[in-house]
mmCIF file of C-alpha atoms in Angstrom:
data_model
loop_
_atom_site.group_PDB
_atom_site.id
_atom_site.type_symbol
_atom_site.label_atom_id
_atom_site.label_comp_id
_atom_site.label_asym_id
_atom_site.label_seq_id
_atom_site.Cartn_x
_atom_site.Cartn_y
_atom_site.Cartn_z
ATOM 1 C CA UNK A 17 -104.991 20.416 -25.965
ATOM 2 C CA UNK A 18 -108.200 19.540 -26.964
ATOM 3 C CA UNK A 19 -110.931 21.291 -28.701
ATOM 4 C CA UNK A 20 -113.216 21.746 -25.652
ATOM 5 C CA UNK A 21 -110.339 22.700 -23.582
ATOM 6 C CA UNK A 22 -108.832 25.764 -25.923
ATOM 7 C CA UNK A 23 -112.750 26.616 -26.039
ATOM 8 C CA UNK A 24 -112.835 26.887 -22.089
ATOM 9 C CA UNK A 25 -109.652 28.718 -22.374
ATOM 10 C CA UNK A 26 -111.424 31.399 -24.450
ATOM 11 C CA UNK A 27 -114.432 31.300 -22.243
ATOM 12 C CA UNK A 28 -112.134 31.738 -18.990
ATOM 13 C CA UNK A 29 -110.444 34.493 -20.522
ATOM 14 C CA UNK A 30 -113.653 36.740 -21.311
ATOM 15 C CA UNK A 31 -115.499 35.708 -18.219
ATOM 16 C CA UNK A 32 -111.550 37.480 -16.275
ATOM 17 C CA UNK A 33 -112.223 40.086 -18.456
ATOM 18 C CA UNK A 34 -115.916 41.375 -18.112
ATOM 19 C CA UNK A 35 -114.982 39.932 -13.906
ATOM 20 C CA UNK A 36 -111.767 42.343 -13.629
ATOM 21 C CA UNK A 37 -113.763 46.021 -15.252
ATOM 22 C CA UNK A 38 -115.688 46.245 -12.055
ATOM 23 C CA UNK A 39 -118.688 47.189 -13.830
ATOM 24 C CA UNK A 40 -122.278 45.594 -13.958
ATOM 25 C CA UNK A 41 -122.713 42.504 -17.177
ATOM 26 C CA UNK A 42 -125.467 44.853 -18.528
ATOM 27 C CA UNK A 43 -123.533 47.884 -18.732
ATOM 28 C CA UNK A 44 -121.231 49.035 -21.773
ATOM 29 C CA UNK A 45 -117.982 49.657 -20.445
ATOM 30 C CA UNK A 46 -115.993 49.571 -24.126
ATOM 31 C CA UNK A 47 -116.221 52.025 -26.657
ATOM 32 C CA UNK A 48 -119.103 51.832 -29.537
ATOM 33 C CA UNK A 49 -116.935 53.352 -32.184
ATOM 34 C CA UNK A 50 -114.803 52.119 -34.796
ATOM 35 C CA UNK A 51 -112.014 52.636 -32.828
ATOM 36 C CA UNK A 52 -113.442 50.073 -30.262
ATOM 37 C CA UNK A 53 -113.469 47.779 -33.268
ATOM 38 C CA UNK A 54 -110.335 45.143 -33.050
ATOM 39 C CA UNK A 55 -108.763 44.467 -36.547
ATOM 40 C CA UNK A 56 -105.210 43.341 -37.994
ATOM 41 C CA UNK A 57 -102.304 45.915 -37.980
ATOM 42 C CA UNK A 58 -101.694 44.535 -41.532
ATOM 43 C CA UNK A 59 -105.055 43.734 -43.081
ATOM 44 C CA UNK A 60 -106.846 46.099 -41.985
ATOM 45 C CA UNK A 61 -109.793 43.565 -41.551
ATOM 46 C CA UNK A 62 -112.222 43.216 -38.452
ATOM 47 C CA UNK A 63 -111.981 40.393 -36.192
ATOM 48 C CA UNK A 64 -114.879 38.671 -36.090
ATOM 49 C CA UNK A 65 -117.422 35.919 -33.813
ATOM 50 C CA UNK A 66 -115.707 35.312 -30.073
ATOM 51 C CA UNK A 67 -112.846 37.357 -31.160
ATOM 52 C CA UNK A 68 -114.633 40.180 -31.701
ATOM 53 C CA UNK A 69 -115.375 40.454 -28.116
ATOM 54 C CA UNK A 70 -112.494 38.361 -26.786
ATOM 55 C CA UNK A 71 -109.803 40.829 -28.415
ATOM 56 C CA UNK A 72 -112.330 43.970 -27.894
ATOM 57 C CA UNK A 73 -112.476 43.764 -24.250
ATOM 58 C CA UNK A 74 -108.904 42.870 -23.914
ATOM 59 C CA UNK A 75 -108.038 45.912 -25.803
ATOM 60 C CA UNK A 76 -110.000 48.318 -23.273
ATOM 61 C CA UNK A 77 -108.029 46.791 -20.636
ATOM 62 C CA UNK A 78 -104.675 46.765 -21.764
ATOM 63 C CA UNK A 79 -105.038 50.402 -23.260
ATOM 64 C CA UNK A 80 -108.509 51.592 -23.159
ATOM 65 C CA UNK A 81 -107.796 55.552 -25.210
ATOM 66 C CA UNK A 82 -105.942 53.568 -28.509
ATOM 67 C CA UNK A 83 -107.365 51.943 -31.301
ATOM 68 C CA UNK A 84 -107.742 48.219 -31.434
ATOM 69 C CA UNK A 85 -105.311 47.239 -33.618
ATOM 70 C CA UNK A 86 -103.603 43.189 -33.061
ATOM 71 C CA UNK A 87 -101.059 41.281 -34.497
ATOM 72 C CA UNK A 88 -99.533 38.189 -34.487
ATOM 73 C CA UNK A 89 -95.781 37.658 -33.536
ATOM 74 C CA UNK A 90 -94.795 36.647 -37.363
ATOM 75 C CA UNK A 91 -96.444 39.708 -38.673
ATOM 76 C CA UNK A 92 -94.997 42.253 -36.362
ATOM 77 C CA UNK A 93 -91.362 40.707 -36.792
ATOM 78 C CA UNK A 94 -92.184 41.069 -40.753
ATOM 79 C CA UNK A 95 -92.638 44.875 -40.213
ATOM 80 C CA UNK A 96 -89.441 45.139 -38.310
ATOM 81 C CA UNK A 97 -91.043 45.226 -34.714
ATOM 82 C CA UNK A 98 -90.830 43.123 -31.982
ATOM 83 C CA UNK A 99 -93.024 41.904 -28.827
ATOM 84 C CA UNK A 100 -91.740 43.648 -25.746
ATOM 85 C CA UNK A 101 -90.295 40.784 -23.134
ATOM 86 C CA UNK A 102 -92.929 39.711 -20.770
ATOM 87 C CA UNK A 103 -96.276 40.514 -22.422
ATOM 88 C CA UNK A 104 -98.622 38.169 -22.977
ATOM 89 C CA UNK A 105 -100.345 36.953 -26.007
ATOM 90 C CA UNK A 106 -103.942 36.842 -26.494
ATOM 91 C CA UNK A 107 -105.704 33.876 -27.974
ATOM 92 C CA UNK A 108 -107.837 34.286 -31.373
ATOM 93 C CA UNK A 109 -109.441 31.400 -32.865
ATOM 94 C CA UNK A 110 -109.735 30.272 -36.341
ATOM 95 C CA UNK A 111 -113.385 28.332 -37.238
ATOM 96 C CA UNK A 112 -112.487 27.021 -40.634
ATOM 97 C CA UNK A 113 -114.707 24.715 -42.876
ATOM 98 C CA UNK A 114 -113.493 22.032 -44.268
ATOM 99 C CA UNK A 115 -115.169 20.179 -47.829
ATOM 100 C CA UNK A 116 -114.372 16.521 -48.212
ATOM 101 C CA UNK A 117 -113.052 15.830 -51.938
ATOM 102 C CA UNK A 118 -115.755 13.807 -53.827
ATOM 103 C CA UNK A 119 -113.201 10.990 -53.769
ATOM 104 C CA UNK A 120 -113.111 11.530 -49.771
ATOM 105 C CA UNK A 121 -116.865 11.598 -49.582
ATOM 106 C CA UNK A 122 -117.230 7.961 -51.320
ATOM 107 C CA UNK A 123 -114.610 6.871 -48.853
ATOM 108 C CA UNK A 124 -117.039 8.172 -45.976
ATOM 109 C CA UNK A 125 -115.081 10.787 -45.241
ATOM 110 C CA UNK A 126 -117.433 14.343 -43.945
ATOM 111 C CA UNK A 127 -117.340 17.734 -44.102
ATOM 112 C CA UNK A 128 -116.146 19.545 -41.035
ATOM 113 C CA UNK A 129 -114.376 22.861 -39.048
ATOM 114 C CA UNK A 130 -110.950 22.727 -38.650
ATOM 115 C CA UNK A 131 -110.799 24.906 -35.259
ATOM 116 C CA UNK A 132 -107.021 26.886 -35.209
ATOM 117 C CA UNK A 133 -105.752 28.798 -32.518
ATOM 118 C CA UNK A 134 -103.443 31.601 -32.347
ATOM 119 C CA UNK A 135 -101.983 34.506 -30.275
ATOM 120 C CA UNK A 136 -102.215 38.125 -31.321
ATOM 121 C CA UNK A 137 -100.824 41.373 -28.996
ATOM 122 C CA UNK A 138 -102.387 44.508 -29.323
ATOM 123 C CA UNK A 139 -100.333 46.909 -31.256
ATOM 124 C CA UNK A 140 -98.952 48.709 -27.754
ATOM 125 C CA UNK A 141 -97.389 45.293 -26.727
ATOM 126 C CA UNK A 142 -94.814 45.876 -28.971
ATOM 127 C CA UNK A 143 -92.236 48.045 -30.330
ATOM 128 C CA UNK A 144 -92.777 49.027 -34.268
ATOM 129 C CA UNK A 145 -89.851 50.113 -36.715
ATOM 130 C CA UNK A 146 -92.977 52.139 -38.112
ATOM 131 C CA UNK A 147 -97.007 52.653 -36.781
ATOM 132 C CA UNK A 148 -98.772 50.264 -38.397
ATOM 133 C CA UNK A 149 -100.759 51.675 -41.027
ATOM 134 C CA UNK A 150 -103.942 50.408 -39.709
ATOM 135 C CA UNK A 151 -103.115 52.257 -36.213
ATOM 136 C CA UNK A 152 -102.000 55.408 -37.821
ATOM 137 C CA UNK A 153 -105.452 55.738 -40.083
ATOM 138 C CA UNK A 154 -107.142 55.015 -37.121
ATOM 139 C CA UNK A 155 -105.458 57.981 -35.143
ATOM 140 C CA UNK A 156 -106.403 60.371 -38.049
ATOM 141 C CA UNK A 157 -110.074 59.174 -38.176
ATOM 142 C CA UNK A 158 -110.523 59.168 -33.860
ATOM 143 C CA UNK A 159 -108.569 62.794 -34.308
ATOM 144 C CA UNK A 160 -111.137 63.930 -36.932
ATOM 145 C CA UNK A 161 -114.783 62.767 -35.156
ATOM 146 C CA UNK A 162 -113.482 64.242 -31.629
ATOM 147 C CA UNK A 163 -113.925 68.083 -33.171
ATOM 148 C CA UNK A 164 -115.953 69.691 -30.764
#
């Protein structure tokens, strides 16, 4: 699969998304908190660039009231989950630069982004030995703002 074609993949999958909410392109149908945020189950880090939104809106659809927490299949086997049979990954892409060595750079050799892909399931695709730790301080914080 080529680079252009994992790119349209990415672009079909957002343009299904904001297509399948029902709501107008200029309205805000996900939620403007932290919780909207996506980030890793096990770093605890934001996603960031296309799959900010890519992994944001796919979160409001799949379960639109829990934190935004993804994983990939490696890491959730590591903490003694596993993926449910039948969902369905979402792809996340990787934009990484690459520095030709001086030696490569006499040779004629450039600089360039090494584009990875790679699919992640939101934390409710899959069965945990324990919450992830991202998901529970996420659940304390959400539990602690929504005092009224």
């Amino acid at each position: 699969m080529s680079n252009a074609e994992k790119m349209a993949e990415v672009v079909d999958r957002l343009t299904e998304l904001v297509e399948s909410t029902g709501t107008l392109p200029w309205s805000r149908p996900w939620v403007s908190s932290e919780i909207g945020t996506p980030i890793s189950a096990v770093t605890g880090k934001a996603y960031r660039g296309i799959n900010h939104w890519v992994l944001g809106l796919t979160g409001q659809v799949i379960a639109p009231t829990e934190p935004n927490v993804w994983a990939t299949y490696k890491q959730i086997k590591a903490e003694g989950g596993q993926v449910r049979k039948g969902e369905k990954g979402t792809t996340a892409v990787l934009w990484k630069p690459i520095t030709a060595s001086e030696k490569d750079k006499a040779a004629g050799k450039k600089d360039f982004l090494l584009l990875r892909t790679f699919n992640v399931f939101h934390w409710t695709q899959a069965d945990w030995a324990t919450e992830p730790k991202e998901r529970s301080r996420m659940r304390a914080q959400s539990s602690s703002e929504c005092v009224a």
